[in-house]
Coordinates of N, CA and C and ligand atoms in Angstrom, one line a residue:
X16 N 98.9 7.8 -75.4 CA 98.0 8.8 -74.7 C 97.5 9.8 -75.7
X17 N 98.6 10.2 -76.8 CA 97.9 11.3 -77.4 C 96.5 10.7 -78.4
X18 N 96.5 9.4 -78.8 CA 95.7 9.0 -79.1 C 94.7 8.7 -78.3
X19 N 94.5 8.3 -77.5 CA 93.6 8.6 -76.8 C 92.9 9.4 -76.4
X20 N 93.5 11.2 -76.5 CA 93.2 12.1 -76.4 C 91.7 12.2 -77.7
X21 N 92.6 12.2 -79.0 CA 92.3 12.4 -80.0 C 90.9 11.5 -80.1
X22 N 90.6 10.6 -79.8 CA 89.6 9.5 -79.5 C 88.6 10.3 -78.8
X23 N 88.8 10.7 -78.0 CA 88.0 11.2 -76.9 C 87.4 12.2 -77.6
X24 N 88.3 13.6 -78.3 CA 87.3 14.5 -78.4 C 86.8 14.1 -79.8
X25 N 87.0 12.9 -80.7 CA 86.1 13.0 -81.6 C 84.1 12.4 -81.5
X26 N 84.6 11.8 -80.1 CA 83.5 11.1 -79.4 C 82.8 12.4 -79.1
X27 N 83.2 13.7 -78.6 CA 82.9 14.5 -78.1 C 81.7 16.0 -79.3
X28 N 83.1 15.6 -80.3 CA 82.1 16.3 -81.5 C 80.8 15.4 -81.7
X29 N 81.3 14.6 -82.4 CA 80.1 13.5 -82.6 C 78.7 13.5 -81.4
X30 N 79.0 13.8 -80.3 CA 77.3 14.2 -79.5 C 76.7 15.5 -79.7
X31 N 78.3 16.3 -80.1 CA 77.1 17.4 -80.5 C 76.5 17.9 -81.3
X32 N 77.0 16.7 -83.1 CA 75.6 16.7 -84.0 C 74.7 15.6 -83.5
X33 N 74.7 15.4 -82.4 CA 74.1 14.4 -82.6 C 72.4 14.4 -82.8
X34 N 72.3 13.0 -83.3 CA 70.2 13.6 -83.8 C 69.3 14.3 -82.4
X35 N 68.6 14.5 -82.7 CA 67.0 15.2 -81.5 C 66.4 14.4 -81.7
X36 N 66.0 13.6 -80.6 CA 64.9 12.4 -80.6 C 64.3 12.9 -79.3
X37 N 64.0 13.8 -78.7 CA 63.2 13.9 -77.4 C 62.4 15.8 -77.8
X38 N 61.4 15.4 -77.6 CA 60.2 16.8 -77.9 C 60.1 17.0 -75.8
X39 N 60.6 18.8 -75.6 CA 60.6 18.6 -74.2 C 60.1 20.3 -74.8
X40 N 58.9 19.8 -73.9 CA 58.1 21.1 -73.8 C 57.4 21.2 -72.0
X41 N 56.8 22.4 -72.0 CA 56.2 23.0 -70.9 C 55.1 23.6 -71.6
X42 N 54.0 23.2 -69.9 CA 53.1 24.1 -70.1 C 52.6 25.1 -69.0
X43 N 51.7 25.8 -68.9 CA 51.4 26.8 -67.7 C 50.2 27.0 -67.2
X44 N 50.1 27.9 -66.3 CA 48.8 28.4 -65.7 C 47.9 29.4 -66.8
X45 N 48.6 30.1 -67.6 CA 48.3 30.6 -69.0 C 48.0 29.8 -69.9
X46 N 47.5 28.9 -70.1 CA 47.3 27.8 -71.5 C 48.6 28.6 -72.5
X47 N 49.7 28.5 -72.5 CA 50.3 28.1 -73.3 C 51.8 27.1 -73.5
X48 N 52.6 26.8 -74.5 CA 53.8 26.1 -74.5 C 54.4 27.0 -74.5
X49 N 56.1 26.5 -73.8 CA 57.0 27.3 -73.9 C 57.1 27.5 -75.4
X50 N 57.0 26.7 -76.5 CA 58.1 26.9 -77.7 C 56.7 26.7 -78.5
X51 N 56.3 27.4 -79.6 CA 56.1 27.5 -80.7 C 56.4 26.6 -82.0
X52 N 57.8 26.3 -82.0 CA 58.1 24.8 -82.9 C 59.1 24.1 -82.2
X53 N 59.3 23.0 -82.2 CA 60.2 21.6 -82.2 C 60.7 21.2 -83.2
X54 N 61.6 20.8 -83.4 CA 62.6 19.9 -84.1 C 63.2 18.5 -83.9
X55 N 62.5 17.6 -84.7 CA 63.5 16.2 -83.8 C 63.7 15.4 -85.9
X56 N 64.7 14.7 -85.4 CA 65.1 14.5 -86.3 C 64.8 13.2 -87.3
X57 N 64.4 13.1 -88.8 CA 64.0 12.3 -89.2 C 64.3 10.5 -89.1
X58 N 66.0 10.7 -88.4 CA 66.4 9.6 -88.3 C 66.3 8.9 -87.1
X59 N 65.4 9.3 -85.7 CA 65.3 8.9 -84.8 C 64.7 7.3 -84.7
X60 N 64.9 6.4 -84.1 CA 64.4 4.8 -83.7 C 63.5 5.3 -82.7
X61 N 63.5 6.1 -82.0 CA 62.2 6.1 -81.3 C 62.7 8.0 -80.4
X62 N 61.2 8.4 -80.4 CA 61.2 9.9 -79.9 C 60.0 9.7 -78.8
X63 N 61.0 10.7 -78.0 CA 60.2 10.8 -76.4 C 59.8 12.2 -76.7
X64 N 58.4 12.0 -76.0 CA 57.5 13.8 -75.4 C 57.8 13.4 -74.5
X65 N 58.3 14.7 -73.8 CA 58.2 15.3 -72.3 C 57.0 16.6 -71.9
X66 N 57.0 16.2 -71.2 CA 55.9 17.4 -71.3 C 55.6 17.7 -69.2
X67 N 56.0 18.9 -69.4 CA 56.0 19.4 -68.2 C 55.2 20.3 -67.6
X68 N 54.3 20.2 -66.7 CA 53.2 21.3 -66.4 C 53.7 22.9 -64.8
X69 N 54.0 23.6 -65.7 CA 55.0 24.5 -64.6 C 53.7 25.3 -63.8
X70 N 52.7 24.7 -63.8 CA 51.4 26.1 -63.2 C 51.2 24.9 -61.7
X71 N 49.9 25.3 -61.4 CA 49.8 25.2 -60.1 C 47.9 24.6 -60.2
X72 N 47.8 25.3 -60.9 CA 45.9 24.6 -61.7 C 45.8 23.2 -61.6
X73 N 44.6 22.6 -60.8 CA 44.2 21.3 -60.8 C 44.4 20.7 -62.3
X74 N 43.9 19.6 -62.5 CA 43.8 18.9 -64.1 C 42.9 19.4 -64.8
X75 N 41.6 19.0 -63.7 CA 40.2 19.5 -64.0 C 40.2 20.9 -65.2
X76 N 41.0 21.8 -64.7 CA 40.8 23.2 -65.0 C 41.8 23.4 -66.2
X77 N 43.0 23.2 -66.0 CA 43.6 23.5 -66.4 C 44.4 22.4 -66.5
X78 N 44.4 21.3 -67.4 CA 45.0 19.8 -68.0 C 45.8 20.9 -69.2
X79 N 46.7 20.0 -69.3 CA 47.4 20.0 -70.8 C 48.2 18.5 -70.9
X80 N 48.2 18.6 -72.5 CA 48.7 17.2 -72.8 C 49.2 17.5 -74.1
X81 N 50.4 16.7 -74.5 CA 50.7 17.1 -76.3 C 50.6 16.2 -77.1
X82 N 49.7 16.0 -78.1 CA 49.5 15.1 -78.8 C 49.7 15.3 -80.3
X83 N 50.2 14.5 -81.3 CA 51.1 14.5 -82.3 C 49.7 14.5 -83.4
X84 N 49.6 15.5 -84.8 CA 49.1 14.9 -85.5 C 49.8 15.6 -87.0
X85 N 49.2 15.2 -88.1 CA 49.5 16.0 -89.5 C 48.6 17.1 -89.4
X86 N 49.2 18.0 -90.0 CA 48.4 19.2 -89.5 C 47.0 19.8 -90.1
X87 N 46.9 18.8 -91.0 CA 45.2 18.5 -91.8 C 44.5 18.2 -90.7
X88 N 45.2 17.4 -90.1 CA 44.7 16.3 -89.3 C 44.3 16.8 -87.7
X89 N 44.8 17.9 -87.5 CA 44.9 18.8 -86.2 C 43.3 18.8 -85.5
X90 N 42.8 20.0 -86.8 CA 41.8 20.7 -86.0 C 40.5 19.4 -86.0
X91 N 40.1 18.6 -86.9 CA 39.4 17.6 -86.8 C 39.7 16.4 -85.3
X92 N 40.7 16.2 -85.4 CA 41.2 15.6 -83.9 C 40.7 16.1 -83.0
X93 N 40.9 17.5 -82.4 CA 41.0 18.1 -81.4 C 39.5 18.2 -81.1
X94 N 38.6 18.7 -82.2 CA 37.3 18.8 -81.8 C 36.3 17.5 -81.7
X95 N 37.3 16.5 -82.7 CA 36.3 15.2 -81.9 C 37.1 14.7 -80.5
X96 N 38.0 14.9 -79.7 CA 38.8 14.8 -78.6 C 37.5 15.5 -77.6
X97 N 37.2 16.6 -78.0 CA 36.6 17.6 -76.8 C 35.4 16.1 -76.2
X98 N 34.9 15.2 -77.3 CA 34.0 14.6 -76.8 C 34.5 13.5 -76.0
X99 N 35.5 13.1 -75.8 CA 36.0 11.8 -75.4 C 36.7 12.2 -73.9
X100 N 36.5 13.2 -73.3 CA 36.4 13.2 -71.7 C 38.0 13.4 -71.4
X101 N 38.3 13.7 -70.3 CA 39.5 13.6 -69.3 C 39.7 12.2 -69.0
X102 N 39.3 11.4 -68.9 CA 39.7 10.0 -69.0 C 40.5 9.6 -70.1
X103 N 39.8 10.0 -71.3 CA 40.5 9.5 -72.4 C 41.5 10.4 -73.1
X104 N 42.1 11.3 -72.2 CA 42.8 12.4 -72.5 C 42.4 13.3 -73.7
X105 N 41.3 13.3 -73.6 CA 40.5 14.4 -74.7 C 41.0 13.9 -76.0
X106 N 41.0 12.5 -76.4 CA 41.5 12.0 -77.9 C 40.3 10.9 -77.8
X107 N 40.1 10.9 -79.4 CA 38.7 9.4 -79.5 C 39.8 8.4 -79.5
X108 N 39.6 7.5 -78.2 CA 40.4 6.0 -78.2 C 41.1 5.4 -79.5
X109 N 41.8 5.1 -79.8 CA 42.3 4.6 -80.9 C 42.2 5.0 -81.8
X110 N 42.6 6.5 -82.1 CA 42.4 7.2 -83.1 C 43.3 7.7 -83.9
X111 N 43.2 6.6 -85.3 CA 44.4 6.2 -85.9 C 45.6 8.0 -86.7
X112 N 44.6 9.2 -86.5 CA 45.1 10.0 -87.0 C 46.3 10.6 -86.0
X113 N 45.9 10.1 -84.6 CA 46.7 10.8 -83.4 C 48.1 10.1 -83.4
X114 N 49.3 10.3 -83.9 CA 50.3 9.9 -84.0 C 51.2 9.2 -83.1
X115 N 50.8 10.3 -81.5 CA 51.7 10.0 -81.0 C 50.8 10.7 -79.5
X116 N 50.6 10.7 -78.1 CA 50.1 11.7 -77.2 C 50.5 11.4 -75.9
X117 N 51.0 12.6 -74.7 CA 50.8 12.0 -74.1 C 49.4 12.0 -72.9
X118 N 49.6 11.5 -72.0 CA 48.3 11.7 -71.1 C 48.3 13.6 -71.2
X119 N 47.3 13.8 -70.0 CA 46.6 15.0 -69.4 C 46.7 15.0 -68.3
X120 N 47.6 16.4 -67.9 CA 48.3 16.6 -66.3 C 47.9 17.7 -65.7
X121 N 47.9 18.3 -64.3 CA 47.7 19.4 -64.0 C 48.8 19.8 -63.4
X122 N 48.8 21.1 -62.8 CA 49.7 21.7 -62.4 C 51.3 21.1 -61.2
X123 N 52.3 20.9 -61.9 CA 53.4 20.7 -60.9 C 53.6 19.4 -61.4
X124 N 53.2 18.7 -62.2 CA 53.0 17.5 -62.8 C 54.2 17.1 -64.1
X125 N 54.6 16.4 -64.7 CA 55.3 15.8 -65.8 C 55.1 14.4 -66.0
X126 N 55.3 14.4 -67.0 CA 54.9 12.8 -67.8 C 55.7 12.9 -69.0
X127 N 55.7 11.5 -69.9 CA 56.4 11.0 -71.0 C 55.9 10.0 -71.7
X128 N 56.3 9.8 -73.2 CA 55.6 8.9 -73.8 C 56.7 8.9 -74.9
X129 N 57.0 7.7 -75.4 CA 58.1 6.9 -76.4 C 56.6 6.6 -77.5
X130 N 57.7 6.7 -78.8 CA 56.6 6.3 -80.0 C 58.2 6.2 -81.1
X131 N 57.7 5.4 -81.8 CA 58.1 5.0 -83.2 C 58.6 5.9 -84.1
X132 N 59.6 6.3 -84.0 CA 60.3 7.3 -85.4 C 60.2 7.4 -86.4
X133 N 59.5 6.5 -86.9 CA 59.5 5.7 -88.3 C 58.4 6.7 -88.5
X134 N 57.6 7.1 -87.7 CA 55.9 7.8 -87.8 C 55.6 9.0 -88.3
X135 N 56.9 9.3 -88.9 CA 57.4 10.9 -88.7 C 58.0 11.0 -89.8
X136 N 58.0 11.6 -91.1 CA 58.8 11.6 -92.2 C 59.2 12.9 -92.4
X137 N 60.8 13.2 -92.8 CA 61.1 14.0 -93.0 C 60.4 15.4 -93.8
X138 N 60.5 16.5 -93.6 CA 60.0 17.4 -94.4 C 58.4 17.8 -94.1
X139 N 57.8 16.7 -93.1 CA 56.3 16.3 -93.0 C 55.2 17.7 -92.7
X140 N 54.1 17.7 -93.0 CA 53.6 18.8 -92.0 C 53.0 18.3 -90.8
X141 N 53.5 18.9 -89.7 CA 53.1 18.2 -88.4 C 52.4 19.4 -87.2
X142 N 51.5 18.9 -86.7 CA 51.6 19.8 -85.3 C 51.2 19.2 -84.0
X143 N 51.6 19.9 -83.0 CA 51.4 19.2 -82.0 C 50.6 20.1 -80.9
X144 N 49.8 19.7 -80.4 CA 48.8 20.6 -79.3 C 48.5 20.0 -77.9
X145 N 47.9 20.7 -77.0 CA 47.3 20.4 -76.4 C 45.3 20.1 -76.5
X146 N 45.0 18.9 -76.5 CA 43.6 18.6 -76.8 C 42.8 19.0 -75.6
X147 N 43.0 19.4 -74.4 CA 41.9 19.8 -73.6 C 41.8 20.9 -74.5
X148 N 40.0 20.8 -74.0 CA 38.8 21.4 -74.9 C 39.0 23.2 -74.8
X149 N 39.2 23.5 -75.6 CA 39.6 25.1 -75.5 C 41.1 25.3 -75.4
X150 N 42.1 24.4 -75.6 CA 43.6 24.8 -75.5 C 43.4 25.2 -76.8
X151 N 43.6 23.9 -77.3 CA 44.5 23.7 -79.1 C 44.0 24.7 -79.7
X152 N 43.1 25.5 -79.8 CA 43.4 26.8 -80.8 C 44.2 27.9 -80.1
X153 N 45.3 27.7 -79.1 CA 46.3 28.0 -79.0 C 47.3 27.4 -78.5
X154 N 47.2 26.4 -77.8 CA 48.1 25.4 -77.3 C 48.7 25.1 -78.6
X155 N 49.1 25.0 -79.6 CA 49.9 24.5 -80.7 C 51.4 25.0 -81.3
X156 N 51.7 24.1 -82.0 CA 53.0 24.5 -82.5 C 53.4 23.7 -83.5
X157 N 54.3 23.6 -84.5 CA 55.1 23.2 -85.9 C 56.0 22.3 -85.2
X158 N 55.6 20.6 -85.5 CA 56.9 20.0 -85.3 C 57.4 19.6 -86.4
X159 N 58.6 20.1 -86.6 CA 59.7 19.8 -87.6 C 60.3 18.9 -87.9
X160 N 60.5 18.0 -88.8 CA 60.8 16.7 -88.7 C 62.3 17.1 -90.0
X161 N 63.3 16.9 -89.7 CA 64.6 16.9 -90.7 C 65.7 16.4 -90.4
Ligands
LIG219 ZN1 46.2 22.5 -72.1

């Protein structure tokens, strides 16, 4: 039994280094995120966005969506996005710079999206925004990759 004990709580330490593989943000009736940066960790097999819309605003008006890029790579994305509609979640279709995104939600809404860990290198410069047209020069934030 006492081993078993001992078993148990090393299982127990062990979850609580365990890696960050899930990006869990919110957004509002204010265009902004809760958090400023994320952290998930280099060694993840695959990382989930969560992305939660806590307002009450139709899609139309007030959409948010978080979509992954290098941070060179940000403001060019977003302003060719503004052209590619609410359909296409304000990203040009297959656009090999967008890393990772998920859809565009309105108010009271949540969604998720799995992507490849591998996409993500440690130390990287990353950010992540919302692409409806007029968020991302404030919808954004530093994801951390270590
Ligand atoms: Zn937004």
């Amino acid at each position: 039994m006492r081993k078993l004990a001992f078993t148990s709580l090393l299982l127990v330490a062990g979850f609580a280094h365990a890696e960050n593989c899930v990006i869990d943000l919110k957004g509002d009736d204010a265009m902004k995120f809760d958090q400023a940066s994320v952290t998930v960790s280099a060694s993840c097999k695959t990382i989930e966005i969560k992305l939660t819309h806590t307002g009450k605003m139709p899609v139309a008006a007030m959409g948010h969506n978080v979509a992954i890029t290098t941070t060179p790579d940000f403001m060019p994305v977003a302003q060719d996005g503004m052209k590619a509609g609410l359909p296409a979640d304000y990203l040009t279709p297959a656009d090999a710079r967008v890393i990772a995104h998920t859809k565009v939600i309105g108010g009271g809404e949540s969604t998720s999206v799995s992507f490849d860990g591998n996409k993500l290198k440690a130390g990287g410069d990353y950010t992540f925004f919302c692409s409806f047209p007029g968020h991302w020069a404030i919808m954004k934030g530093t994801l951390i990759v270590e």
